mmCIF file of C-alpha atoms and ligand atoms in Angstrom:
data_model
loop_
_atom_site.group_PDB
_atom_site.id
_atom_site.type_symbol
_atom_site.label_atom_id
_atom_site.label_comp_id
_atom_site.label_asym_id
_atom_site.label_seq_id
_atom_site.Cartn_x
_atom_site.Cartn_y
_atom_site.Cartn_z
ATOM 1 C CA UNK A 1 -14.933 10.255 1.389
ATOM 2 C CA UNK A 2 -14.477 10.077 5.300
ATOM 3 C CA UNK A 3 -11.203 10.684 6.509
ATOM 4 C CA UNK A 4 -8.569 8.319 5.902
ATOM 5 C CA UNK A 5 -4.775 7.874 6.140
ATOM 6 C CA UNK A 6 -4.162 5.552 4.119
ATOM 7 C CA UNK A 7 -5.890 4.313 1.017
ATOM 8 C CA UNK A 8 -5.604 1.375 -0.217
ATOM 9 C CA UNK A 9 -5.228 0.876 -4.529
ATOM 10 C CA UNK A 10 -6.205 -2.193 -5.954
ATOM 11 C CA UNK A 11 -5.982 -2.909 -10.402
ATOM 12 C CA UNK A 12 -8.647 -5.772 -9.800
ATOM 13 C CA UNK A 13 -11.109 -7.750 -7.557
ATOM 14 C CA UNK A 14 -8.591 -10.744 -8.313
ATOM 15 C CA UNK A 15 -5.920 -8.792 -6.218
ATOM 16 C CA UNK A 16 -8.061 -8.415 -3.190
ATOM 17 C CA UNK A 17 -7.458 -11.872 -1.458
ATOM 18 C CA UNK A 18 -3.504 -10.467 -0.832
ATOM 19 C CA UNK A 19 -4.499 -7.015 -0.264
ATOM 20 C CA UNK A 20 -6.465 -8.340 2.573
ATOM 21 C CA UNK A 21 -3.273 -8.475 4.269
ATOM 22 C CA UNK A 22 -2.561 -5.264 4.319
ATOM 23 C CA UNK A 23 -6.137 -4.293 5.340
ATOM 24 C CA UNK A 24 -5.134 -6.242 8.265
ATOM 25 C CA UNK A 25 -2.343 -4.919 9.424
ATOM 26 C CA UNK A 26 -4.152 -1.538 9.393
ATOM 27 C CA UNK A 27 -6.908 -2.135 11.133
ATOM 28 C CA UNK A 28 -4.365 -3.918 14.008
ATOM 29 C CA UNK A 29 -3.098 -0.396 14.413
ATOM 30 C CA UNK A 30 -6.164 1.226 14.093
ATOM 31 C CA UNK A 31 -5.159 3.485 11.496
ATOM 32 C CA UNK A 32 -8.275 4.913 9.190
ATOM 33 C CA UNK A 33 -7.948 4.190 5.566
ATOM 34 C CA UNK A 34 -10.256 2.985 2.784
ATOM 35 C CA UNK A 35 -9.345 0.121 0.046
ATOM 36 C CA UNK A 36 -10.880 1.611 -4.017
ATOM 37 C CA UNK A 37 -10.689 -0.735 -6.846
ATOM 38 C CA UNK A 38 -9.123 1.309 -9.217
ATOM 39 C CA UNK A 39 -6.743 0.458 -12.962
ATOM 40 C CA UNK A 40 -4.476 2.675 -14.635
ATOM 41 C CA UNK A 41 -5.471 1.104 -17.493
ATOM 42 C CA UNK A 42 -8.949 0.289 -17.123
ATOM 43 C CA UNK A 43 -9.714 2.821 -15.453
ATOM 44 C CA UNK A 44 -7.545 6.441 -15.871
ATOM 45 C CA UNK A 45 -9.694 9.182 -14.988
ATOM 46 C CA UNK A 46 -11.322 7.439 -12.227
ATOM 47 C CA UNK A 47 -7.992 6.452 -10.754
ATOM 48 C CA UNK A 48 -6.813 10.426 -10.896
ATOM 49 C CA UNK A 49 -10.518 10.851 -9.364
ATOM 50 C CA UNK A 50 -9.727 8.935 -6.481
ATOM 51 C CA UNK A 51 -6.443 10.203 -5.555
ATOM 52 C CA UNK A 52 -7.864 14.018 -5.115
ATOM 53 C CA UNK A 53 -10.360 12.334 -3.203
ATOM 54 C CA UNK A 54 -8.235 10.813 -0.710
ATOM 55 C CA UNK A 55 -6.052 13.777 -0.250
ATOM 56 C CA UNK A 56 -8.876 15.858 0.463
ATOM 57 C CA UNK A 57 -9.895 13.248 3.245
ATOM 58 C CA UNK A 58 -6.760 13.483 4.337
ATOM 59 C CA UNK A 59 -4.243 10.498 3.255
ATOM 60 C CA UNK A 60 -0.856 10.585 3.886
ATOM 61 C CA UNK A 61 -0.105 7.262 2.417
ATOM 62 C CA UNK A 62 -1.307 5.667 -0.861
ATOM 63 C CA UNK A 63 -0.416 1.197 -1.096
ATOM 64 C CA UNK A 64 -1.188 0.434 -4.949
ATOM 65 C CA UNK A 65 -1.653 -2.803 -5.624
ATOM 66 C CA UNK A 66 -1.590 -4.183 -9.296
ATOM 67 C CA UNK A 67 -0.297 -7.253 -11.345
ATOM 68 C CA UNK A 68 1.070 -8.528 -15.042
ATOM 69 C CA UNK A 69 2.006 -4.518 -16.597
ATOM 70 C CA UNK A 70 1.445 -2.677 -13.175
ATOM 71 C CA UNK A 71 1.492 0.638 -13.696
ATOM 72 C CA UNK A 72 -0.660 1.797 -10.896
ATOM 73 C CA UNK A 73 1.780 2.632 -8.351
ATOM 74 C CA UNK A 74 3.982 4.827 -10.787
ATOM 75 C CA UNK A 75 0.310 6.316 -12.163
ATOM 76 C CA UNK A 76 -0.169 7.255 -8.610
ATOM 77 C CA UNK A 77 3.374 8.749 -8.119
ATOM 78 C CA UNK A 78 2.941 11.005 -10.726
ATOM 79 C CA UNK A 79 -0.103 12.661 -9.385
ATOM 80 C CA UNK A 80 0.711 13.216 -6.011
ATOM 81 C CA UNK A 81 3.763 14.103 -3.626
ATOM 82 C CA UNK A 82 3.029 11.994 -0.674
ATOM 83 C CA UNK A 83 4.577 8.327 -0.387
ATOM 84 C CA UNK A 84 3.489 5.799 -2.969
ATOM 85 C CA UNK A 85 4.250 2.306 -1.824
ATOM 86 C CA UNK A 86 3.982 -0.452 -4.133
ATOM 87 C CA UNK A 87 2.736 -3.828 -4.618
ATOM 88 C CA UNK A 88 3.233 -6.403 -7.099
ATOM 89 C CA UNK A 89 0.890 -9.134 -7.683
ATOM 90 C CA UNK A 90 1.542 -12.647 -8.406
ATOM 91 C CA UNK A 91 -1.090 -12.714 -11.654
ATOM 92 C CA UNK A 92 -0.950 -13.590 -15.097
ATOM 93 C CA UNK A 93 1.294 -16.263 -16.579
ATOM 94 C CA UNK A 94 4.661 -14.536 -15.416
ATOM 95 C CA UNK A 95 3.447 -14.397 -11.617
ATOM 96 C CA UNK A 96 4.611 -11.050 -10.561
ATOM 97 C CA UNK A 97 8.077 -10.726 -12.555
ATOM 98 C CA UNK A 98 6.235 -8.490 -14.701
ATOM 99 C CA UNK A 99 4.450 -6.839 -12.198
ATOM 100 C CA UNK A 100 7.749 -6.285 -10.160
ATOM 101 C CA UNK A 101 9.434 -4.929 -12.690
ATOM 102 C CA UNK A 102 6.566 -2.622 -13.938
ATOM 103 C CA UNK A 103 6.230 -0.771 -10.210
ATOM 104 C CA UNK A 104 10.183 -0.947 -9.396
ATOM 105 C CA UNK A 105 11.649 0.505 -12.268
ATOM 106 C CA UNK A 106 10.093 3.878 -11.930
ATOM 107 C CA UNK A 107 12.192 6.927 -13.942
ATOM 108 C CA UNK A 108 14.438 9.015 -11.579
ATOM 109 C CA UNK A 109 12.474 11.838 -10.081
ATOM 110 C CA UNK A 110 9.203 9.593 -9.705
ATOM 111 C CA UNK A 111 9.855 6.989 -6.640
ATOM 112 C CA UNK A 112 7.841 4.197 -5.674
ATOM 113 C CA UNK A 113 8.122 2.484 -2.884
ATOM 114 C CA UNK A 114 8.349 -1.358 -3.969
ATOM 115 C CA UNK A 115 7.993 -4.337 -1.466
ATOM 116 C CA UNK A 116 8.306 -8.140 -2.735
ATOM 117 C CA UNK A 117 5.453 -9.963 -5.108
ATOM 118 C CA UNK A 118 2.448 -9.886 -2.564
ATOM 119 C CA UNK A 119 4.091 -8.022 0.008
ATOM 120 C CA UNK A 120 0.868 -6.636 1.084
ATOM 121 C CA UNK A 121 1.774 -6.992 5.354
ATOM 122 C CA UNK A 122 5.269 -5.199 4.452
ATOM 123 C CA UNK A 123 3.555 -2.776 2.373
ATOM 124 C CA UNK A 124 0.794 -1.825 5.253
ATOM 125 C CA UNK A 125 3.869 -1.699 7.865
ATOM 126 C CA UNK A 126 5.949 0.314 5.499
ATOM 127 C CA UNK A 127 2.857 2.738 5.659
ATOM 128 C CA UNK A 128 2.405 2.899 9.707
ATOM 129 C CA UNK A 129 6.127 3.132 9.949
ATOM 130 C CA UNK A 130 5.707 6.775 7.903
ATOM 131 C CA UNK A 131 3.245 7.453 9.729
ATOM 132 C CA UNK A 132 4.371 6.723 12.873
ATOM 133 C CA UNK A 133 7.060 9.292 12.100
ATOM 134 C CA UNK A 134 4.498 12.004 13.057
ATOM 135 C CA UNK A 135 2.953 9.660 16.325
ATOM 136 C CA UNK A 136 4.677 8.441 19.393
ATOM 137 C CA UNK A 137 1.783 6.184 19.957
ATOM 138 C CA UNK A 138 2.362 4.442 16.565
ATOM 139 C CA UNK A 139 6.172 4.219 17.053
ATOM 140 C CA UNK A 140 5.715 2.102 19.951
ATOM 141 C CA UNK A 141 3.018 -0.235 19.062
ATOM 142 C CA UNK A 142 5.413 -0.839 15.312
ATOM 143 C CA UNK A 143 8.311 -1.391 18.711
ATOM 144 C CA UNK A 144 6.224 -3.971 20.552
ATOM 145 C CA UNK A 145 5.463 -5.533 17.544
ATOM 146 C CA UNK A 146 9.088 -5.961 16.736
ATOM 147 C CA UNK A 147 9.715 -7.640 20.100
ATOM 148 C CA UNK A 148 7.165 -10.017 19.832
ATOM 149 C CA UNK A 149 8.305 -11.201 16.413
ATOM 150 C CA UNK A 150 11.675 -11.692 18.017
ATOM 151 C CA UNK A 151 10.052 -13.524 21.212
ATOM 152 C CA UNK A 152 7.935 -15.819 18.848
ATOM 153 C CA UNK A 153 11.019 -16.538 16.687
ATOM 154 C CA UNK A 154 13.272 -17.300 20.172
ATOM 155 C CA UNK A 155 10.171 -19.388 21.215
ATOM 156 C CA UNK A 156 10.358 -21.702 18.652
ATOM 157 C CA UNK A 157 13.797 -22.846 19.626
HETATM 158 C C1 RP5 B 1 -4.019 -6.209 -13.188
HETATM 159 O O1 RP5 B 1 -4.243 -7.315 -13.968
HETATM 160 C C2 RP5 B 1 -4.715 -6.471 -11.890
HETATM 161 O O2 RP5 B 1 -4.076 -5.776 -10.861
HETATM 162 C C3 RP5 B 1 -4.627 -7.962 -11.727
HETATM 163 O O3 RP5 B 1 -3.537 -8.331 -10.890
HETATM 164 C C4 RP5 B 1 -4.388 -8.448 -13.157
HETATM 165 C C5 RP5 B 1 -5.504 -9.308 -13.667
HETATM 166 O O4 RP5 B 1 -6.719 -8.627 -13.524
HETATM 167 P P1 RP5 B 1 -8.108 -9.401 -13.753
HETATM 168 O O5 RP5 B 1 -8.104 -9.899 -15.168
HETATM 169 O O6 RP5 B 1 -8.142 -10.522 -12.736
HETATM 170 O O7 RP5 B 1 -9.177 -8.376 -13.496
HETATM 171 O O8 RP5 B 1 -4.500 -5.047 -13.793
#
């Protein structure tokens, strides 16, 4: 794996059209990162696979992305020490209650994270905000950005 600093979790190809989001976001601040496909139920070993991966390529930040039982994020958590931010997925006849539930109600000792059902753009800015605590650079691009969401807001008036 190329080095990365973030990387990207996803339970299914179904989840990819919101995790595009996030992909977005990253690439806006030009931060390296790489998206997987990866379950913790489908797919357990490969998921543990990936995460040693990463870390040897350098991630700082894992964004897991799963819906309906969405255990990915806490999967994650338990395997590594850096931050786990997580994302439910509106899937599956409950739409992302489960899912919520399943990634924010982690046991104490094992955080996650958690932004809102398909809070992929929150979850990517939640990542360059850690990041940026190491990067003056970062910090004020994540500042501009702030002021132009407040100019577009006063613009509309
Ligand atoms: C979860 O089950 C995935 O993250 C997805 O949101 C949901 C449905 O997966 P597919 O049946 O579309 O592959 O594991």
């Amino acid at each position: 794996m190329r080095d990365i600093q973030v990387l990207i979790l996803m339970g299914s190809t179904s989840d990819r059209p919101v995790m595009e989001k996030a992909e977005a976001v990253l690439d806006a601040f030009s931060i390296p990162y790489k998206t997987m496909i990866r379950s913790a139920h489908r797919t357990p070993e490969a998921t543990v696979q990936a995460i040693h991966d990463a870390e040897d390529a350098g991630c700082q930040v894992f964004i897991c992305a799963a819906g309906m039982a969405a255990h990915l994020a806490g999967v994650v958590c338990s395997k590594t020490v850096k931050p786990v931010i997580g994302v439910p997925i509106a899937s599956g006849a409950l739409q992302g209650q489960d899912a919520l539930l399943s990634t924010v109600m982690m046991p104490p000792g094992m955080p996650v994270a958690t932004v809102g059902i398909n809070g992929a753009k929150n979850a990517a800015l939640l990542a360059v905000q850690i990041l940026a605590q190491n990067n003056p650079k970062l910090r004020e691009q994540l500042l501009a950005d702030r002021c132009a969401q407040a100019e577009a807001i006063l613009a509309e008036d």
